[in-house]
Amino acid sequence: MSLESPPTTTDEYPETPSSVPMDDEKPSSSSEGGKVVPDNLEEWRGAVGKTRTAIEETTSLLSDIEAAITKAADQGLDKGVITEAYSGLIKTMKEIAKLKEMLGDHVRPFSKMKWDDLPSIGVKKKPRVVRVGILRLKLVASRETDPLYTGPAKTIVGEMQIALEWWIDALNLHSEASARIFVDICLLGVLKLAPHVLFDGSSSGKIIVCPELLLSNSMNEPEVIAEQDLTELTVLSGNTDYAVAYIPGWSGLSSDKRNLARDALKELLGLKPEGRSLKKVNKLARLLLSLVETKRAGTQGKGLLEALPQVIAQAVVAGRRSQPKDTSPLPIPFILTNGFEWIFAALKHEPSDDGGDDWTCIRSEPQIIPKDGLMEGAGPEKKAETEAGLRAVLDMLVHWICLERDVILGQLDGCEPVTPEVENVET
């Protein structure tokens, strides 16, 4: 067997996608920021995943064959036949090892993504940064003075603060699990506040939180991002801590559509979710998806910013897997937090002159919840500062999750960028 001339495919081995180009052919594709994704992307995903599985199984099988050949040689069979079979076996195993290594080199878990890796998935390395306070005012707009919003928001912030005060002394703040408890409390606040806002102007929506959503599995239909000539590819793999789905106009949906949408979202929580699952939900009810990635509280300031490429890559995959046919990937708003610092971001499609990087990350500077006001014996001034930080995070979260994506991008665009060196970052 050779890599140039693969064997005829069977049910056990993945079929090569029909769009793989011959030496003198170019792939059928659609351009997205210098990264060309073959039209039959589903076949590519399936082929890569099945190939990796087949490699594991075949390697084990060939090891058994090698042992059988050695045993046959010991029993005095024709050594010429044995030698020929053994030589072919060794050659095959070397080629499989080479293919396995090649695929393994391209598989990139989200958690391993660095700033220098972003161009390989079509994202510019340098993000645009905006003031979080100005962004919040733009998003909240007239609701900032609307008692129908501010009344419930004040009550919910008070409940959040009490809950966090109970937890703060009991937690090891250097663990990610502790940070997730803080995130859970903040997301609960969003669930309580969202019904008070008619984001589509007529009916309330529905928020469904999907923890540990597997976005791409390298062993089962992974997300493949390829260069135009397909000589370079990146296989993204992993899950996100929280995917938050908002379905506008939920109260106006029939009970059948609600049940179907719930069932489709449950599919996403299985071990092998596929891109088709996201699209299925969108066919039943319009879905706005957001991602939340959590880091331990000890990962703060510039250390937290170093984790941003991880959630950027997650947003790229989620956008591709939920995009309508023949359109660009959907912009997926995302959030990075350690429980006390909250960064709100989104990817904006910006074609470059040379056809290179298409996506720019636009993010807020961190919105900080001062922890001093949660400590036992904190004075009124410290408590008020923490309350204001919690209110700002709650405002940002509910709008980041529930607003239309073009509105979020428009407000990000409308904010004056700041120099990262002078932004509000804890050290």
CSV table of C-alpha atoms in Angstrom, one decimal:
chain,number,residue,atom,x,y,z
A,1,MET,CA,0.0,0.0,0.0
A,2,SER,CA,1.3,3.5,-0.7
A,3,LEU,CA,0.0,7.0,0.2
A,4,GLU,CA,-0.1,7.8,-3.5
A,5,SER,CA,-2.3,4.8,-4.4
A,6,PRO,CA,-4.8,4.1,-1.6
A,7,PRO,CA,-6.7,0.8,-1.6
A,8,THR,CA,-10.3,0.6,-2.8
A,9,THR,CA,-12.5,1.9,0.0
A,10,THR,CA,-14.7,-0.4,2.0
A,11,ASP,CA,-17.2,0.1,4.8
A,12,GLU,CA,-14.3,-0.1,7.3
A,13,TYR,CA,-12.2,2.6,5.6
A,14,PRO,CA,-13.2,6.2,4.9
A,15,GLU,CA,-13.9,7.1,1.4
A,16,THR,CA,-11.7,9.9,0.0
A,17,PRO,CA,-13.9,13.0,-0.6
A,18,SER,CA,-14.7,13.6,-4.2
A,19,SER,CA,-13.3,17.1,-4.0
A,20,VAL,CA,-9.7,16.0,-3.3
A,21,PRO,CA,-7.9,17.6,-6.2
A,22,MET,CA,-5.7,15.6,-8.7
A,23,ASP,CA,-2.2,16.9,-9.5
A,24,ASP,CA,-3.5,19.2,-12.2
A,25,GLU,CA,-6.8,20.1,-10.7
A,26,LYS,CA,-7.9,22.7,-8.2
A,27,PRO,CA,-10.5,22.0,-5.5
A,28,SER,CA,-14.0,23.2,-5.8
A,29,SER,CA,-14.3,25.7,-3.0
A,30,SER,CA,-15.6,28.9,-1.5
A,31,SER,CA,-13.2,31.5,-0.3
A,32,GLU,CA,-13.3,32.6,3.3
A,33,GLY,CA,-10.4,34.9,4.3
A,34,GLY,CA,-7.7,33.0,2.3
A,35,LYS,CA,-9.0,29.8,3.9
A,36,VAL,CA,-10.8,27.7,1.4
A,37,VAL,CA,-13.3,25.2,2.6
A,38,PRO,CA,-14.3,22.5,0.0
A,39,ASP,CA,-17.9,22.6,-1.0
A,40,ASN,CA,-18.5,19.1,0.4
A,41,LEU,CA,-17.0,20.0,3.8
A,42,GLU,CA,-19.2,17.4,5.5
A,43,GLU,CA,-17.3,14.7,3.5
A,44,TRP,CA,-14.0,16.1,4.6
A,45,ARG,CA,-15.0,16.1,8.2
A,46,GLY,CA,-16.2,12.6,8.0
A,47,ALA,CA,-13.1,11.4,6.1
A,48,VAL,CA,-10.6,12.8,8.5
A,49,GLY,CA,-12.5,11.4,11.6
A,50,LYS,CA,-12.9,8.0,10.0
A,51,THR,CA,-9.4,7.9,8.8
A,52,ARG,CA,-8.0,8.5,12.3
A,53,THR,CA,-10.2,5.7,13.6
A,54,ALA,CA,-9.2,3.3,10.8
A,55,ILE,CA,-5.5,4.1,11.5
A,56,GLU,CA,-5.9,3.0,15.1
A,57,GLU,CA,-7.7,-0.2,14.2
A,58,THR,CA,-5.4,-1.0,11.3
A,59,THR,CA,-2.3,-0.5,13.4
A,60,SER,CA,-3.6,-3.0,16.0
A,61,LEU,CA,-4.5,-5.5,13.2
A,62,LEU,CA,-1.1,-5.3,11.5
A,63,SER,CA,0.6,-5.9,14.8
A,64,ASP,CA,-1.4,-9.2,15.1
A,65,ILE,CA,-0.5,-10.1,11.5
A,66,GLU,CA,3.2,-9.4,12.3
A,67,ALA,CA,3.0,-11.8,15.3
A,68,ALA,CA,1.3,-14.4,13.1
A,69,ILE,CA,4.0,-14.2,10.4
A,70,THR,CA,6.7,-14.6,13.0
A,71,LYS,CA,5.0,-17.6,14.4
A,72,ALA,CA,4.6,-19.1,10.9
A,73,ALA,CA,8.3,-18.6,10.3
A,74,ASP,CA,9.1,-20.5,13.5
A,75,GLN,CA,7.1,-23.4,12.2
A,76,GLY,CA,9.2,-23.7,9.1
A,77,LEU,CA,7.0,-22.4,6.3
A,78,ASP,CA,8.4,-21.1,3.1
A,79,LYS,CA,10.7,-18.3,4.2
A,80,GLY,CA,10.7,-16.5,0.8
A,81,VAL,CA,6.9,-16.0,1.0
A,82,ILE,CA,7.2,-15.0,4.7
A,83,THR,CA,10.0,-12.5,4.0
A,84,GLU,CA,8.1,-10.9,1.1
A,85,ALA,CA,4.9,-10.6,3.2
A,86,TYR,CA,6.9,-9.3,6.2
A,87,SER,CA,8.6,-6.7,4.1
A,88,GLY,CA,5.3,-5.5,2.7
A,89,LEU,CA,3.9,-5.4,6.2
A,90,ILE,CA,6.7,-3.3,7.5
A,91,LYS,CA,6.4,-0.8,4.6
A,92,THR,CA,2.6,-0.6,5.2
A,93,MET,CA,3.1,0.1,8.9
A,94,LYS,CA,5.6,2.8,8.2
A,95,GLU,CA,3.2,4.5,5.8
A,96,ILE,CA,0.4,4.3,8.3
A,97,ALA,CA,2.6,5.7,11.0
A,98,LYS,CA,3.6,8.6,8.7
A,99,LEU,CA,-0.1,9.3,7.9
A,100,LYS,CA,-1.0,9.1,11.6
A,101,GLU,CA,1.8,11.6,12.4
A,102,MET,CA,0.7,13.9,9.6
A,103,LEU,CA,-2.9,14.0,10.8
A,104,GLY,CA,-1.8,14.3,14.4
A,105,ASP,CA,0.3,17.3,13.6
A,106,HIS,CA,-2.7,19.1,12.2
A,107,VAL,CA,-5.1,18.4,15.1
A,108,ARG,CA,-5.2,21.4,17.3
A,109,PRO,CA,-7.2,21.3,20.6
A,110,PHE,CA,-8.8,24.6,21.4
A,111,SER,CA,-6.9,24.8,24.7
A,112,LYS,CA,-3.6,24.7,22.8
A,113,MET,CA,-4.4,27.7,20.5
A,114,LYS,CA,-2.0,30.6,20.7
A,115,TRP,CA,-2.0,34.1,19.1
A,116,ASP,CA,0.4,32.9,16.4
A,117,ASP,CA,-2.0,30.1,15.4
A,118,LEU,CA,-4.9,32.4,14.6
A,119,PRO,CA,-3.9,33.2,11.0
A,120,SER,CA,-4.1,29.5,10.2
A,121,ILE,CA,-7.9,29.7,10.9
A,122,GLY,CA,-8.4,33.0,9.1
A,123,VAL,CA,-8.3,35.4,12.1
A,124,LYS,CA,-5.9,38.3,12.5
A,125,LYS,CA,-3.5,38.0,15.4
A,126,LYS,CA,-4.1,41.5,16.7
A,127,PRO,CA,-7.6,42.2,18.2
A,128,ARG,CA,-9.3,45.6,18.4
A,129,VAL,CA,-10.1,46.7,21.9
A,130,VAL,CA,-12.9,49.0,23.1
A,131,ARG,CA,-13.9,50.6,26.4
A,132,VAL,CA,-16.3,48.2,28.2
A,133,GLY,CA,-18.2,51.1,29.9
A,134,ILE,CA,-19.0,52.8,26.6
A,135,LEU,CA,-20.0,49.5,25.0
A,136,ARG,CA,-22.4,48.8,27.9
A,137,LEU,CA,-24.1,52.1,27.6
A,138,LYS,CA,-24.6,51.6,23.8
A,139,LEU,CA,-26.0,48.1,24.4
A,140,VAL,CA,-28.4,48.9,27.2
A,141,ALA,CA,-29.5,52.2,25.6
A,142,SER,CA,-32.8,53.5,26.8
A,143,ARG,CA,-33.2,50.6,29.2
A,144,GLU,CA,-30.7,52.3,31.5
A,145,THR,CA,-33.5,54.6,32.7
A,146,ASP,CA,-36.4,52.3,32.2
A,147,PRO,CA,-37.8,51.2,35.6
A,148,LEU,CA,-39.3,48.0,34.0
A,149,TYR,CA,-35.7,47.0,33.4
A,150,THR,CA,-33.7,48.7,36.2
A,151,GLY,CA,-36.1,47.5,39.0
A,152,PRO,CA,-35.7,43.8,38.3
A,153,ALA,CA,-32.0,44.3,37.5
A,154,LYS,CA,-31.4,45.9,40.9
A,155,THR,CA,-33.2,43.1,42.7
A,156,ILE,CA,-31.4,40.3,40.8
A,157,VAL,CA,-28.0,42.0,41.4
A,158,GLY,CA,-28.7,42.0,45.2
A,159,GLU,CA,-29.5,38.3,45.0
A,160,MET,CA,-26.3,37.6,43.1
A,161,GLN,CA,-24.2,39.5,45.6
A,162,ILE,CA,-25.7,37.6,48.6
A,163,ALA,CA,-25.0,34.3,46.8
A,164,LEU,CA,-21.4,35.2,46.0
A,165,GLU,CA,-20.8,36.4,49.6
A,166,TRP,CA,-21.9,32.9,50.8
A,167,TRP,CA,-19.5,31.2,48.4
A,168,ILE,CA,-16.4,33.5,48.5
A,169,ASP,CA,-15.0,32.1,51.8
A,170,ALA,CA,-15.7,28.5,50.9
A,171,LEU,CA,-13.9,28.3,47.6
A,172,ASN,CA,-10.4,27.8,46.4
A,173,LEU,CA,-10.3,30.7,44.0
A,174,HIS,CA,-7.3,29.2,42.2
A,175,SER,CA,-9.4,26.4,40.7
A,176,GLU,CA,-11.5,26.6,37.6
A,177,ALA,CA,-14.4,24.9,39.3
A,178,SER,CA,-14.7,27.9,41.7
A,179,ALA,CA,-14.8,30.3,38.8
A,180,ARG,CA,-17.6,28.3,37.2
A,181,ILE,CA,-19.7,28.7,40.4
A,182,PHE,CA,-19.4,32.4,39.9
A,183,VAL,CA,-20.3,32.1,36.3
A,184,ASP,CA,-23.3,29.9,37.2
A,185,ILE,CA,-24.6,32.6,39.6
A,186,CYS,CA,-24.2,35.3,36.9
A,187,LEU,CA,-25.9,33.2,34.2
A,188,LEU,CA,-28.8,32.5,36.7
A,189,GLY,CA,-29.1,36.3,37.0
A,190,VAL,CA,-29.4,36.5,33.2
A,191,LEU,CA,-32.1,33.8,33.2
A,192,LYS,CA,-34.1,35.9,35.7
A,193,LEU,CA,-33.6,39.2,34.0
A,194,ALA,CA,-34.1,38.2,30.3
A,195,PRO,CA,-37.9,37.7,30.6
A,196,HIS,CA,-38.3,41.4,31.5
A,197,VAL,CA,-37.0,42.5,28.1
A,198,LEU,CA,-38.7,42.0,24.8
A,199,PHE,CA,-35.6,42.0,22.6
A,200,ASP,CA,-37.6,41.4,19.4
A,201,GLY,CA,-40.2,44.1,20.4
A,202,SER,CA,-43.2,41.7,20.7
A,203,SER,CA,-42.6,38.5,22.7
A,204,SER,CA,-40.1,37.1,25.2
A,205,GLY,CA,-37.4,34.7,24.2
A,206,LYS,CA,-36.0,31.5,25.8
A,207,ILE,CA,-32.5,31.0,27.1
A,208,ILE,CA,-31.1,27.5,27.2
A,209,VAL,CA,-27.6,26.9,28.8
A,210,CYS,CA,-25.6,24.0,27.4
A,211,PRO,CA,-22.6,23.2,29.6
A,212,GLU,CA,-19.5,21.5,28.1
A,213,LEU,CA,-20.8,21.6,24.6
A,214,LEU,CA,-18.6,19.5,22.3
A,215,LEU,CA,-18.0,21.7,19.2
A,216,SER,CA,-15.6,19.5,17.2
A,217,ASN,CA,-14.3,15.9,17.8
A,218,SER,CA,-11.1,15.0,16.0
A,219,MET,CA,-12.3,11.4,15.9
A,220,ASN,CA,-15.8,12.1,14.6
A,221,GLU,CA,-16.4,14.8,11.9
A,222,PRO,CA,-13.9,17.4,13.1
A,223,GLU,CA,-13.8,20.9,11.8
A,224,VAL,CA,-11.2,21.2,9.0
A,225,ILE,CA,-9.9,24.6,7.8
A,226,ALA,CA,-7.7,24.3,4.7
A,227,GLU,CA,-5.5,26.5,2.6
A,228,GLN,CA,-6.6,27.1,-1.0
A,229,ASP,CA,-4.4,24.4,-2.4
A,230,LEU,CA,-5.2,22.1,0.5
A,231,THR,CA,-1.5,21.6,1.3
A,232,GLU,CA,-2.0,23.0,4.7
A,233,LEU,CA,-5.0,22.3,7.0
A,234,THR,CA,-5.9,22.8,10.6
A,235,VAL,CA,-8.2,20.3,12.4
A,236,LEU,CA,-9.8,22.0,15.4
A,237,SER,CA,-11.0,19.9,18.3
A,238,GLY,CA,-12.6,20.3,21.7
A,239,ASN,CA,-15.5,21.7,23.6
A,240,THR,CA,-16.6,25.0,25.2
A,241,ASP,CA,-17.4,25.5,28.9
A,242,TYR,CA,-20.8,27.0,28.2
A,243,ALA,CA,-22.9,27.4,25.0
A,244,VAL,CA,-25.8,29.7,25.7
A,245,ALA,CA,-28.7,29.5,23.2
A,246,TYR,CA,-31.3,32.3,22.9
A,247,ILE,CA,-34.4,31.7,20.9
A,248,PRO,CA,-36.2,35.0,20.1
A,249,GLY,CA,-40.0,34.9,20.1
A,250,TRP,CA,-40.2,31.7,22.1
A,251,SER,CA,-43.6,32.5,23.6
A,252,GLY,CA,-45.0,32.8,20.0
A,253,LEU,CA,-43.9,29.3,19.0
A,254,SER,CA,-46.3,26.4,18.9
A,255,SER,CA,-45.8,23.7,21.6
A,256,ASP,CA,-44.7,21.3,18.9
A,257,LYS,CA,-42.0,23.6,17.7
A,258,ARG,CA,-40.8,24.2,21.2
A,259,ASN,CA,-40.5,20.5,21.9
A,260,LEU,CA,-38.7,19.9,18.6
A,261,ALA,CA,-36.3,22.8,19.3
A,262,ARG,CA,-35.6,21.4,22.9
A,263,ASP,CA,-35.0,17.9,21.4
A,264,ALA,CA,-32.6,19.3,18.8
A,265,LEU,CA,-30.7,21.2,21.5
A,266,LYS,CA,-30.4,18.1,23.6
A,267,GLU,CA,-28.7,16.4,20.6
A,268,LEU,CA,-25.9,19.0,21.0
A,269,LEU,CA,-25.2,17.6,24.5
A,270,GLY,CA,-24.5,14.1,23.2
A,271,LEU,CA,-21.1,12.6,22.7
A,272,LYS,CA,-21.0,13.2,19.0
A,273,PRO,CA,-22.8,16.4,18.1
A,274,GLU,CA,-22.5,17.4,14.4
A,275,GLY,CA,-22.8,20.7,12.6
A,276,ARG,CA,-26.1,19.5,11.2
A,277,SER,CA,-27.6,19.7,14.8
A,278,LEU,CA,-27.1,23.4,15.0
A,279,LYS,CA,-28.6,23.8,11.5
A,280,LYS,CA,-31.6,21.7,12.6
A,281,VAL,CA,-32.3,24.0,15.5
A,282,ASN,CA,-32.2,27.0,13.2
A,283,LYS,CA,-34.7,25.4,10.9
A,284,LEU,CA,-37.1,25.0,13.8
A,285,ALA,CA,-36.6,28.3,15.5
A,286,ARG,CA,-34.1,31.1,15.0
A,287,LEU,CA,-31.2,30.5,17.3
A,288,LEU,CA,-28.7,33.0,18.7
A,289,LEU,CA,-25.7,31.2,20.1
A,290,SER,CA,-23.0,32.6,22.5
A,291,LEU,CA,-20.0,30.9,24.1
A,292,VAL,CA,-18.5,31.4,27.5
A,293,GLU,CA,-15.0,30.1,28.4
A,294,THR,CA,-14.0,30.0,32.1
A,295,LYS,CA,-10.5,30.1,33.6
A,296,ARG,CA,-9.4,29.9,37.2
A,297,ALA,CA,-9.5,33.1,39.2
A,298,GLY,CA,-5.7,33.0,39.4
A,299,THR,CA,-5.5,33.5,35.6
A,300,GLN,CA,-5.9,37.2,35.6
A,301,GLY,CA,-4.9,40.3,33.7
A,302,LYS,CA,-2.6,39.6,30.8
A,303,GLY,CA,-2.7,35.9,31.8
A,304,LEU,CA,-6.4,35.8,31.1
A,305,LEU,CA,-5.9,37.5,27.7
A,306,GLU,CA,-3.5,34.7,26.7
A,307,ALA,CA,-6.5,32.4,26.8
A,308,LEU,CA,-8.4,34.5,24.3
A,309,PRO,CA,-7.2,32.5,21.2
A,310,GLN,CA,-8.9,29.4,22.7
A,311,VAL,CA,-12.4,30.9,22.7
A,312,ILE,CA,-11.7,32.7,19.4
A,313,ALA,CA,-11.2,29.3,17.8
A,314,GLN,CA,-14.3,28.0,19.4
A,315,ALA,CA,-16.3,30.9,17.9
A,316,VAL,CA,-14.9,30.1,14.5
A,317,VAL,CA,-16.0,26.5,14.7
A,318,ALA,CA,-19.5,27.4,16.1
A,319,GLY,CA,-19.9,30.0,13.4
A,320,ARG,CA,-19.0,27.6,10.6
A,321,ARG,CA,-21.2,24.8,12.0
A,322,SER,CA,-24.3,27.0,12.2
A,323,GLN,CA,-23.9,29.0,9.0
A,324,PRO,CA,-26.7,28.9,6.5
A,325,LYS,CA,-25.8,27.4,3.1
A,326,ASP,CA,-23.9,29.6,0.7
A,327,THR,CA,-23.2,32.3,3.3
A,328,SER,CA,-20.3,33.4,5.4
A,329,PRO,CA,-20.0,31.8,8.9
A,330,LEU,CA,-22.2,33.4,11.4
A,331,PRO,CA,-20.6,35.8,13.9
A,332,ILE,CA,-20.7,34.2,17.4
A,333,PRO,CA,-20.4,36.5,20.4
A,334,PHE,CA,-18.2,35.0,23.1
A,335,ILE,CA,-17.1,35.7,26.6
A,336,LEU,CA,-13.9,34.9,28.5
A,337,THR,CA,-13.9,35.2,32.3
A,338,ASN,CA,-12.2,34.1,35.5
A,339,GLY,CA,-15.3,35.0,37.5
A,340,PHE,CA,-14.1,38.4,38.4
A,341,GLU,CA,-12.8,39.7,35.1
A,342,TRP,CA,-15.2,39.5,32.1
A,343,ILE,CA,-14.1,40.1,28.5
A,344,PHE,CA,-16.9,40.4,25.8
A,345,ALA,CA,-15.9,39.8,22.2
A,346,ALA,CA,-17.0,38.9,18.7
A,347,LEU,CA,-15.5,38.2,15.3
A,348,LYS,CA,-16.1,40.6,12.5
A,349,HIS,CA,-15.7,39.6,8.8
A,350,GLU,CA,-13.2,42.0,7.2
A,351,PRO,CA,-11.7,40.9,3.9
A,352,SER,CA,-8.1,42.0,3.4
A,353,ASP,CA,-6.7,43.3,0.1
A,354,ASP,CA,-4.5,40.3,-0.4
A,355,GLY,CA,-7.3,37.8,0.3
A,356,GLY,CA,-5.7,36.8,3.6
A,357,ASP,CA,-7.1,37.1,7.1
A,358,ASP,CA,-10.8,37.7,7.0
A,359,TRP,CA,-11.8,37.8,10.6
A,360,THR,CA,-10.9,40.5,13.2
A,361,CYS,CA,-11.6,40.0,16.9
A,362,ILE,CA,-13.2,43.0,18.5
A,363,ARG,CA,-13.2,42.7,22.3
A,364,SER,CA,-13.9,44.8,25.3
A,365,GLU,CA,-11.4,45.6,28.0
A,366,PRO,CA,-12.2,43.5,31.0
A,367,GLN,CA,-15.2,44.4,33.1
A,368,ILE,CA,-14.1,43.8,36.7
A,369,ILE,CA,-16.2,42.7,39.7
A,370,PRO,CA,-14.2,43.9,42.7
A,371,LYS,CA,-14.0,41.0,45.1
A,372,ASP,CA,-13.3,43.2,48.2
A,373,GLY,CA,-17.0,44.0,48.6
A,374,LEU,CA,-17.8,40.2,48.9
A,375,MET,CA,-15.5,39.7,51.8
A,376,GLU,CA,-16.7,39.4,55.4
A,377,GLY,CA,-16.7,42.7,57.1
A,378,ALA,CA,-16.6,44.8,53.9
A,379,GLY,CA,-17.8,48.3,54.4
A,380,PRO,CA,-20.6,50.1,52.5
A,381,GLU,CA,-18.3,51.7,50.0
A,382,LYS,CA,-16.6,48.4,49.0
A,383,LYS,CA,-20.0,46.7,48.8
A,384,ALA,CA,-21.3,49.4,46.5
A,385,GLU,CA,-18.3,49.0,44.2
A,386,THR,CA,-18.9,45.3,43.9
A,387,GLU,CA,-22.6,45.9,43.3
A,388,ALA,CA,-21.8,48.3,40.5
A,389,GLY,CA,-19.4,45.7,39.0
A,390,LEU,CA,-22.1,43.0,39.2
A,391,ARG,CA,-24.7,45.2,37.6
A,392,ALA,CA,-22.3,46.0,34.7
A,393,VAL,CA,-21.6,42.3,34.1
A,394,LEU,CA,-25.3,41.4,34.3
A,395,ASP,CA,-26.2,44.2,31.8
A,396,MET,CA,-23.5,43.0,29.4
A,397,LEU,CA,-24.3,39.4,29.7
A,398,VAL,CA,-28.0,39.7,29.1
A,399,HIS,CA,-27.5,41.9,26.0
A,400,TRP,CA,-24.6,39.8,24.7
A,401,ILE,CA,-26.7,36.7,24.8
A,402,CYS,CA,-30.0,38.1,23.6
A,403,LEU,CA,-29.3,40.9,21.1
A,404,GLU,CA,-29.2,40.3,17.4
A,405,ARG,CA,-25.6,39.7,16.2
A,406,ASP,CA,-25.6,42.6,13.7
A,407,VAL,CA,-26.6,44.9,16.6
A,408,ILE,CA,-23.7,43.7,18.7
A,409,LEU,CA,-21.2,44.1,15.9
A,410,GLY,CA,-22.6,47.5,15.1
A,411,GLN,CA,-22.2,48.7,18.7
A,412,LEU,CA,-18.7,47.3,18.8
A,413,ASP,CA,-17.8,49.1,15.6
A,414,GLY,CA,-19.2,52.3,17.0
A,415,CYS,CA,-16.9,52.3,20.0
A,416,GLU,CA,-13.6,54.1,19.7
A,417,PRO,CA,-10.7,51.6,19.9
A,418,VAL,CA,-8.2,51.9,22.7
A,419,THR,CA,-4.5,50.9,23.0
A,420,PRO,CA,-4.3,47.6,24.8
A,421,GLU,CA,-1.4,48.9,26.9
A,422,VAL,CA,-3.7,51.4,28.5
A,423,GLU,CA,-6.8,49.4,29.0
A,424,ASN,CA,-8.3,48.4,32.3
A,425,VAL,CA,-6.4,45.1,33.1
A,426,GLU,CA,-5.7,43.8,36.5
A,427,THR,CA,-2.1,42.7,37.2
